[in-house]
CSV table of C-alpha atoms in Angstrom, one decimal:
chain,number,residue,atom,x,y,z
A,1,UNK,CA,26.4,-9.5,2.6
A,2,UNK,CA,23.4,-10.1,4.7
A,3,UNK,CA,22.9,-6.0,5.4
A,4,UNK,CA,22.9,-5.9,1.1
A,5,UNK,CA,20.5,-8.5,1.3
A,6,UNK,CA,18.2,-7.4,4.0
A,7,UNK,CA,18.3,-3.8,2.2
A,8,UNK,CA,17.0,-5.3,-1.2
A,9,UNK,CA,14.3,-7.3,0.5
A,10,UNK,CA,13.1,-4.0,2.2
A,11,UNK,CA,13.2,-2.2,-1.1
A,12,UNK,CA,10.8,-5.3,-2.6
A,13,UNK,CA,8.4,-6.0,0.4
A,14,UNK,CA,7.3,-2.4,1.2
A,15,UNK,CA,6.4,-1.5,-2.5
A,16,UNK,CA,4.3,-5.0,-2.0
A,17,UNK,CA,2.9,-4.8,1.0
A,18,UNK,CA,1.9,-1.3,0.2
A,19,UNK,CA,0.1,-2.0,-2.8
A,20,UNK,CA,-1.9,-5.0,-1.0
A,21,UNK,CA,-2.9,-2.8,2.0
A,22,UNK,CA,-4.4,-0.1,-0.5
A,23,UNK,CA,-5.6,-2.1,-3.5
A,24,UNK,CA,-8.9,-1.1,-2.7
A,25,UNK,CA,-8.3,2.4,-3.6
A,26,UNK,CA,-6.6,1.3,-6.8
A,27,UNK,CA,-9.5,-0.5,-8.7
A,28,UNK,CA,-11.9,0.9,-11.2
A,29,UNK,CA,-14.8,3.3,-9.1
A,30,UNK,CA,-17.5,0.7,-10.6
A,31,UNK,CA,-16.0,-2.2,-8.3
A,32,UNK,CA,-16.0,-2.6,-4.8
A,33,UNK,CA,-14.4,-5.6,-3.1
A,34,UNK,CA,-15.6,-7.7,-6.3
A,35,UNK,CA,-19.0,-5.6,-6.4
A,36,UNK,CA,-20.3,-3.8,-9.0
A,37,UNK,CA,-21.7,-0.4,-7.7
A,38,UNK,CA,-22.1,3.1,-9.5
A,39,UNK,CA,-19.3,5.5,-9.2
A,40,UNK,CA,-21.5,7.5,-6.9
A,41,UNK,CA,-21.8,4.7,-4.7
A,42,UNK,CA,-18.1,3.7,-4.6
A,43,UNK,CA,-17.6,7.4,-3.1
A,44,UNK,CA,-20.1,7.1,-0.4
A,45,UNK,CA,-19.3,7.4,3.0
A,46,UNK,CA,-19.8,4.2,3.8
A,47,UNK,CA,-17.7,2.3,1.6
A,48,UNK,CA,-14.9,5.3,2.3
A,49,UNK,CA,-15.1,3.5,5.7
A,50,UNK,CA,-15.0,-0.1,4.5
A,51,UNK,CA,-11.9,0.8,2.5
A,52,UNK,CA,-10.1,2.7,5.3
A,53,UNK,CA,-11.1,-0.2,7.5
A,54,UNK,CA,-9.5,-3.0,4.9
A,55,UNK,CA,-6.2,-0.8,4.5
A,56,UNK,CA,-5.8,-0.4,8.5
A,57,UNK,CA,-6.3,-4.3,9.1
A,58,UNK,CA,-3.8,-5.0,6.3
A,59,UNK,CA,-1.1,-2.8,7.7
A,60,UNK,CA,-1.6,-4.0,11.4
A,61,UNK,CA,-1.1,-7.7,10.0
A,62,UNK,CA,1.6,-7.1,7.4
A,63,UNK,CA,3.8,-4.7,9.3
A,64,UNK,CA,5.1,-7.5,11.8
A,65,UNK,CA,4.9,-10.2,9.1
A,66,UNK,CA,7.6,-7.6,7.0
A,67,UNK,CA,9.7,-7.2,10.2
A,68,UNK,CA,9.4,-11.2,10.5
A,69,UNK,CA,10.8,-11.3,7.3
A,70,UNK,CA,13.7,-8.7,7.8
A,71,UNK,CA,14.7,-11.0,10.7
A,72,UNK,CA,14.6,-14.2,8.3
A,73,UNK,CA,16.8,-12.4,6.2
A,74,UNK,CA,19.7,-11.4,8.9
A,75,UNK,CA,20.0,-15.3,9.6
A,76,UNK,CA,23.3,-16.8,8.8
A,77,UNK,CA,21.3,-20.3,8.2
A,78,UNK,CA,20.5,-20.4,4.8
A,79,UNK,CA,18.3,-23.5,5.1
A,80,UNK,CA,16.6,-21.5,8.3
A,81,UNK,CA,16.6,-18.4,6.1
A,82,UNK,CA,14.9,-19.8,3.2
A,83,UNK,CA,12.1,-21.4,5.3
A,84,UNK,CA,11.3,-18.3,7.2
A,85,UNK,CA,11.2,-16.3,4.3
A,86,UNK,CA,8.8,-18.9,2.5
A,87,UNK,CA,6.5,-19.1,5.4
A,88,UNK,CA,6.2,-15.2,5.7
A,89,UNK,CA,5.4,-14.5,2.0
A,90,UNK,CA,3.0,-17.4,2.2
A,91,UNK,CA,1.1,-15.8,5.2
A,92,UNK,CA,1.1,-12.7,3.2
A,93,UNK,CA,-0.6,-14.4,0.3
A,94,UNK,CA,-2.9,-16.3,2.2
A,95,UNK,CA,-4.5,-13.4,4.4
A,96,UNK,CA,-4.7,-11.0,1.6
A,97,UNK,CA,-6.9,-13.7,-0.2
A,98,UNK,CA,-8.6,-14.4,3.1
A,99,UNK,CA,-9.2,-10.4,3.8
A,100,UNK,CA,-10.5,-10.1,0.1
A,101,UNK,CA,-13.2,-12.6,0.5
A,102,UNK,CA,-14.1,-11.6,3.9
A,103,UNK,CA,-14.9,-7.8,2.2
A,104,UNK,CA,-16.3,-9.3,-0.8
A,105,UNK,CA,-19.3,-10.9,1.0
A,106,UNK,CA,-19.6,-8.0,3.4
A,107,UNK,CA,-19.4,-5.5,0.3
A,108,UNK,CA,-22.3,-8.1,-1.3
A,109,UNK,CA,-24.7,-7.6,1.6
A,110,UNK,CA,-24.5,-3.9,1.7
A,111,UNK,CA,-24.8,-4.0,-1.9
A,112,UNK,CA,-28.5,-5.7,-1.5
A,113,UNK,CA,-29.6,-3.3,0.8
A,114,UNK,CA,-28.9,-0.1,-1.2
A,115,UNK,CA,-31.7,1.3,-2.8
A,116,UNK,CA,-30.3,1.5,-6.6
A,117,UNK,CA,-29.3,-2.0,-6.7
A,118,UNK,CA,-33.3,-2.8,-6.4
A,119,UNK,CA,-34.2,-1.1,-9.3
A,120,UNK,CA,-32.3,-3.5,-11.7
A,121,UNK,CA,-31.2,-1.1,-14.3
A,122,UNK,CA,-28.0,-1.3,-15.5
A,123,UNK,CA,-25.9,0.1,-18.6
A,124,UNK,CA,-23.2,-1.4,-20.6
A,125,UNK,CA,-21.1,0.8,-22.9
A,126,UNK,CA,-18.9,-0.1,-26.0
A,127,UNK,CA,-17.1,1.6,-28.2
A,128,UNK,CA,-16.9,-0.4,-31.6
A,129,UNK,CA,-14.0,1.6,-32.7
A,130,UNK,CA,-11.9,1.1,-29.1
A,131,UNK,CA,-9.6,-1.9,-30.8
A,132,UNK,CA,-8.8,0.4,-34.0
A,133,UNK,CA,-6.6,2.5,-31.5
A,134,UNK,CA,-2.8,2.1,-30.9
A,135,UNK,CA,-3.3,0.3,-27.5
A,136,UNK,CA,-0.2,-1.4,-27.2
A,137,UNK,CA,3.7,-1.3,-28.1
A,138,UNK,CA,4.2,-3.2,-31.3
A,139,UNK,CA,5.8,-6.5,-30.6
A,140,UNK,CA,8.5,-5.2,-33.2
A,141,UNK,CA,10.4,-4.0,-29.9
A,142,UNK,CA,10.8,-7.4,-28.9
A,143,UNK,CA,13.5,-7.6,-31.6
A,144,UNK,CA,16.1,-6.1,-29.0
A,145,UNK,CA,15.2,-9.0,-26.6
A,146,UNK,CA,15.8,-11.2,-29.4
A,147,UNK,CA,19.3,-9.5,-30.8
A,148,UNK,CA,20.7,-9.6,-27.2
A,149,UNK,CA,19.7,-13.4,-26.9
A,150,UNK,CA,21.8,-13.9,-30.2
A,151,UNK,CA,24.4,-12.0,-29.3
A,152,UNK,CA,24.6,-13.9,-26.0
A,153,UNK,CA,24.1,-17.3,-27.6
A,154,UNK,CA,27.0,-16.3,-30.0
A,155,UNK,CA,29.2,-15.3,-27.4
A,156,UNK,CA,28.9,-18.8,-25.5
A,157,UNK,CA,29.5,-20.8,-28.6
A,158,UNK,CA,32.8,-18.5,-29.3
A,159,UNK,CA,33.7,-19.2,-26.1
A,160,UNK,CA,33.0,-22.4,-25.1
A,161,UNK,CA,36.3,-23.5,-24.3
A,162,UNK,CA,36.6,-20.8,-21.7
A,163,UNK,CA,33.8,-22.4,-19.5
A,164,UNK,CA,34.5,-24.9,-16.9
A,165,UNK,CA,34.0,-27.9,-16.2
A,166,UNK,CA,31.2,-28.0,-13.7
A,167,UNK,CA,29.2,-24.9,-14.2
A,168,UNK,CA,27.2,-23.3,-11.5
A,169,UNK,CA,23.4,-23.6,-11.7
A,170,UNK,CA,21.6,-22.1,-8.4
A,171,UNK,CA,22.7,-20.1,-5.6
A,172,UNK,CA,21.6,-19.4,-2.0
A,173,UNK,CA,20.8,-16.0,-0.7
A,174,UNK,CA,24.2,-15.2,0.1
A,175,UNK,CA,25.5,-16.2,-3.1
A,176,UNK,CA,27.0,-19.6,-2.7
A,177,UNK,CA,26.3,-22.4,-5.2
A,178,UNK,CA,24.0,-25.6,-3.9
A,179,UNK,CA,23.7,-26.7,-7.3
A,180,UNK,CA,25.8,-27.5,-10.3
A,181,UNK,CA,26.0,-29.5,-13.4
A,182,UNK,CA,29.4,-31.0,-15.9
A,183,UNK,CA,29.8,-28.8,-18.8
A,184,UNK,CA,27.8,-29.4,-22.2
A,185,UNK,CA,26.1,-27.3,-24.7
A,186,UNK,CA,22.5,-27.9,-22.7
A,187,UNK,CA,23.8,-26.5,-19.5
A,188,UNK,CA,25.9,-23.9,-21.2
A,189,UNK,CA,22.8,-22.7,-23.6
A,190,UNK,CA,20.2,-23.3,-20.7
A,191,UNK,CA,20.2,-19.3,-20.0
A,192,UNK,CA,19.9,-18.8,-23.9
A,193,UNK,CA,16.9,-21.3,-24.2
A,194,UNK,CA,15.3,-19.2,-21.0
A,195,UNK,CA,15.4,-16.1,-22.8
A,196,UNK,CA,13.5,-17.5,-25.6
A,197,UNK,CA,10.5,-18.9,-23.3
A,198,UNK,CA,10.8,-15.4,-21.7
A,199,UNK,CA,10.5,-13.6,-24.6
A,200,UNK,CA,7.8,-16.0,-25.9
A,201,UNK,CA,6.0,-15.2,-22.7
A,202,UNK,CA,6.3,-11.4,-22.8
A,203,UNK,CA,5.1,-11.2,-26.5
A,204,UNK,CA,1.9,-13.1,-25.7
A,205,UNK,CA,1.1,-10.8,-22.6
A,206,UNK,CA,1.6,-7.8,-25.0
A,207,UNK,CA,-1.0,-9.2,-27.2
A,208,UNK,CA,-3.2,-10.2,-24.6
A,209,UNK,CA,-3.5,-6.6,-23.6
A,210,UNK,CA,-4.4,-5.2,-26.9
A,211,UNK,CA,-6.8,-8.3,-27.0
A,212,UNK,CA,-8.7,-8.2,-23.7
A,213,UNK,CA,-12.4,-7.5,-23.2
A,214,UNK,CA,-13.3,-3.8,-23.5
A,215,UNK,CA,-14.6,-2.4,-20.2
A,216,UNK,CA,-15.7,1.2,-20.0
A,217,UNK,CA,-17.9,3.0,-17.6
A,218,UNK,CA,-21.1,4.0,-18.4
A,219,UNK,CA,-21.3,7.3,-16.8
A,220,UNK,CA,-18.8,8.9,-19.0
A,221,UNK,CA,-17.7,6.5,-22.0
A,222,UNK,CA,-15.3,8.8,-23.4
A,223,UNK,CA,-13.5,9.5,-20.8
A,224,UNK,CA,-13.2,5.7,-19.9
A,225,UNK,CA,-12.0,5.2,-23.1
A,226,UNK,CA,-9.2,7.5,-22.8
A,227,UNK,CA,-8.6,6.0,-19.6
A,228,UNK,CA,-8.6,2.6,-20.6
A,229,UNK,CA,-6.0,3.6,-23.6
A,230,UNK,CA,-3.7,4.8,-21.6
A,231,UNK,CA,-3.7,1.7,-19.2
A,232,UNK,CA,-2.9,-0.7,-21.9
A,233,UNK,CA,-0.1,1.4,-23.2
A,234,UNK,CA,1.5,1.9,-20.2
A,235,UNK,CA,1.1,-2.0,-18.9
A,236,UNK,CA,2.5,-2.9,-22.7
A,237,UNK,CA,5.5,-0.5,-21.8
A,238,UNK,CA,6.0,-2.6,-18.6
A,239,UNK,CA,6.2,-5.6,-20.4
A,240,UNK,CA,8.6,-4.7,-22.9
A,241,UNK,CA,11.0,-2.8,-20.9
A,242,UNK,CA,10.8,-5.6,-17.7
A,243,UNK,CA,11.1,-8.3,-20.7
A,244,UNK,CA,14.4,-7.1,-21.6
A,245,UNK,CA,15.4,-6.7,-17.8
A,246,UNK,CA,14.7,-10.3,-17.5
A,247,UNK,CA,16.6,-11.5,-20.8
A,248,UNK,CA,19.1,-8.9,-19.4
A,249,UNK,CA,19.6,-11.1,-16.2
A,250,UNK,CA,20.1,-14.2,-18.1
A,251,UNK,CA,22.9,-12.7,-20.2
A,252,UNK,CA,24.4,-11.7,-16.9
A,253,UNK,CA,24.2,-15.2,-15.5
A,254,UNK,CA,26.0,-16.4,-18.8
A,255,UNK,CA,29.0,-14.2,-18.3
A,256,UNK,CA,29.1,-15.0,-14.6
A,257,UNK,CA,29.3,-19.1,-15.9
A,258,UNK,CA,32.4,-17.8,-17.8
A,259,UNK,CA,33.8,-15.2,-15.6
A,260,UNK,CA,33.2,-16.8,-11.8
A,261,UNK,CA,32.2,-13.0,-10.8
A,262,UNK,CA,32.1,-12.2,-7.3
A,263,UNK,CA,29.1,-13.8,-5.1
A,264,UNK,CA,28.1,-10.3,-3.9
A,265,UNK,CA,27.8,-9.0,-7.3
A,266,UNK,CA,25.7,-12.0,-8.5
A,267,UNK,CA,23.3,-11.0,-5.3
A,268,UNK,CA,23.5,-7.4,-6.2
A,269,UNK,CA,22.3,-7.8,-10.0
A,270,UNK,CA,20.1,-11.0,-9.3
A,271,UNK,CA,18.0,-8.5,-6.6
A,272,UNK,CA,18.2,-5.5,-9.1
A,273,UNK,CA,16.6,-6.6,-11.5
A,274,UNK,CA,13.4,-8.2,-9.6
A,275,UNK,CA,13.5,-5.3,-7.7
A,276,UNK,CA,13.1,-2.8,-10.7
A,277,UNK,CA,10.4,-5.1,-11.8
A,278,UNK,CA,8.3,-4.6,-8.8
A,279,UNK,CA,9.1,-1.1,-8.0
A,280,UNK,CA,8.0,-0.4,-11.8
A,281,UNK,CA,4.7,-2.7,-11.6
A,282,UNK,CA,3.8,-0.8,-7.8
A,283,UNK,CA,4.6,2.9,-9.5
A,284,UNK,CA,2.5,2.0,-12.4
A,285,UNK,CA,-0.5,0.8,-10.3
A,286,UNK,CA,-0.6,3.7,-7.8
A,287,UNK,CA,-0.4,6.7,-10.7
A,288,UNK,CA,-2.8,4.5,-13.3
A,289,UNK,CA,-4.9,2.1,-11.0
A,290,UNK,CA,-7.1,-0.6,-12.9
A,291,UNK,CA,-8.3,0.1,-15.9
A,292,UNK,CA,-6.7,3.7,-16.1
A,293,UNK,CA,-9.3,4.5,-12.8
A,294,UNK,CA,-6.4,7.1,-11.7
A,295,UNK,CA,-5.9,9.0,-14.9
A,296,UNK,CA,-7.7,12.4,-15.2
A,297,UNK,CA,-10.3,11.0,-12.5
A,298,UNK,CA,-13.4,13.1,-12.5
A,299,UNK,CA,-14.4,15.4,-9.2
A,300,UNK,CA,-18.1,13.7,-9.1
A,301,UNK,CA,-18.9,10.2,-9.5
A,302,UNK,CA,-22.0,9.0,-11.6
A,303,UNK,CA,-24.8,7.3,-10.5
A,304,UNK,CA,-25.3,5.3,-13.7
A,305,UNK,CA,-25.4,1.9,-12.3
A,306,UNK,CA,-22.6,-0.7,-14.5
A,307,UNK,CA,-23.7,-3.9,-15.8
A,308,UNK,CA,-24.2,-6.4,-13.0
A,309,UNK,CA,-22.3,-9.4,-14.2
A,310,UNK,CA,-21.3,-10.2,-10.1
A,311,UNK,CA,-23.0,-13.6,-11.1
A,312,UNK,CA,-20.0,-14.9,-13.2
A,313,UNK,CA,-17.5,-14.0,-10.8
A,314,UNK,CA,-16.9,-16.5,-8.1
A,315,UNK,CA,-15.4,-15.4,-4.7
A,316,UNK,CA,-15.3,-12.0,-6.6
A,317,UNK,CA,-12.2,-12.6,-8.2
A,318,UNK,CA,-12.7,-16.0,-10.4
A,319,UNK,CA,-14.0,-15.3,-13.8
A,320,UNK,CA,-16.3,-18.2,-15.1
A,321,UNK,CA,-18.4,-16.9,-17.7
A,322,UNK,CA,-19.1,-19.9,-20.3
A,323,UNK,CA,-21.6,-17.4,-22.8
A,324,UNK,CA,-18.3,-14.8,-23.0
A,325,UNK,CA,-16.0,-15.4,-25.6
A,326,UNK,CA,-13.3,-13.2,-24.2
A,327,UNK,CA,-10.5,-15.1,-23.4
A,328,UNK,CA,-8.8,-11.7,-21.0
A,329,UNK,CA,-10.7,-9.7,-18.9
A,330,UNK,CA,-9.7,-6.7,-16.3
A,331,UNK,CA,-8.8,-8.2,-12.9
A,332,UNK,CA,-11.6,-7.2,-10.1
A,333,UNK,CA,-9.2,-7.6,-7.3
A,334,UNK,CA,-5.8,-6.2,-8.1
A,335,UNK,CA,-3.9,-4.6,-11.2
A,336,UNK,CA,-4.1,-6.4,-15.0
A,337,UNK,CA,-5.7,-9.0,-16.4
A,338,UNK,CA,-7.2,-12.7,-15.4
A,339,UNK,CA,-8.4,-15.4,-17.5
A,340,UNK,CA,-12.2,-16.5,-18.5
A,341,UNK,CA,-11.9,-19.6,-16.7
A,342,UNK,CA,-15.0,-21.2,-18.4
A,343,UNK,CA,-12.9,-20.6,-21.9
A,344,UNK,CA,-11.3,-24.2,-23.2
A,345,UNK,CA,-8.1,-22.3,-24.1
A,346,UNK,CA,-7.0,-21.6,-20.6
A,347,UNK,CA,-6.2,-25.1,-19.6
A,348,UNK,CA,-3.4,-24.9,-22.5
A,349,UNK,CA,-2.3,-21.7,-21.2
A,350,UNK,CA,-1.9,-23.3,-17.8
A,351,UNK,CA,-0.1,-26.6,-19.5
A,352,UNK,CA,2.7,-24.2,-21.2
A,353,UNK,CA,3.2,-22.2,-17.4
A,354,UNK,CA,4.0,-26.2,-16.0
A,355,UNK,CA,6.3,-26.9,-19.1
A,356,UNK,CA,8.1,-23.1,-18.6
A,357,UNK,CA,8.4,-23.9,-14.7
A,358,UNK,CA,9.4,-27.6,-14.9
A,359,UNK,CA,11.9,-27.0,-17.9
A,360,UNK,CA,14.4,-25.1,-15.9
A,361,UNK,CA,14.4,-28.4,-13.1
A,362,UNK,CA,14.5,-30.7,-16.3
A,363,UNK,CA,17.7,-28.9,-18.0
A,364,UNK,CA,19.5,-28.7,-14.7
A,365,UNK,CA,19.6,-32.6,-14.0
């Protein structure tokens, strides 16, 4: 069992660490460590060295932490194991943020010294027909998720008498039960409630991919439109498939409530699905890049300066622009989208996230 768990962690941690270390290579070529630059500048020798330095420092720090995580996964004491893994994961997250901020300010100084930056001429490219394209998969695909949820719900109600009087709700890393609750319709149908919440979240994500702000490269707008369309379609496909994987996981959890499967099977399935989601996301990041920057990449970088909105990006990764009605915008660090924190609706989204996180704990009492 510990070997299986360790192997699963390796499959999950290595892609995550690789994506963190090489993230500067995956961003748009008009953004360097959260600062807007031209593609020509992005490909300059100075910034190449900077990206290489970032990746080297990251790997020197993350690889020992990776081994520390593997050591933690092999501990037989589940409390110690959970604590050590939590510390390792927290350190990776904190160090990643610290490195991004450090290189962001370094890049800010470099940009100020660039001759092109002093000219102050920037270009904003807009395609008024962009949102008329088919940019995401239809939300009708989520009927599959809903169908699976309804089938699981009907099966649970039909087999209600077969559920044990005490239902396992939480397992440790070894597959042992550490929390259970008396049988009731709430506990029996808890996985179905979670499935509905997950479906709602993934539909919202798919909608947000469609509605996010259009960001095109002024150097070659037509190529940028094609890249951005591919970028949105691929991540929409990821949303539909990973959503189906998560909904299937809760159907499996409900199945286990009835048949009390082997702990090794529970652990295997419970880790395989998150691993699938992580590997899928990392593969998309490396093959597509932010905004589709790695799709049909040009051989030479354009000298055109992109629109300079650096002042609206706090520390290079928090977007705060009261004059922008956009709710979703592309991240400057990382792959995907982030929120305009000056938009009032953002706080309603956070409230919804808190409810989703708190609901399982409430129902599990």
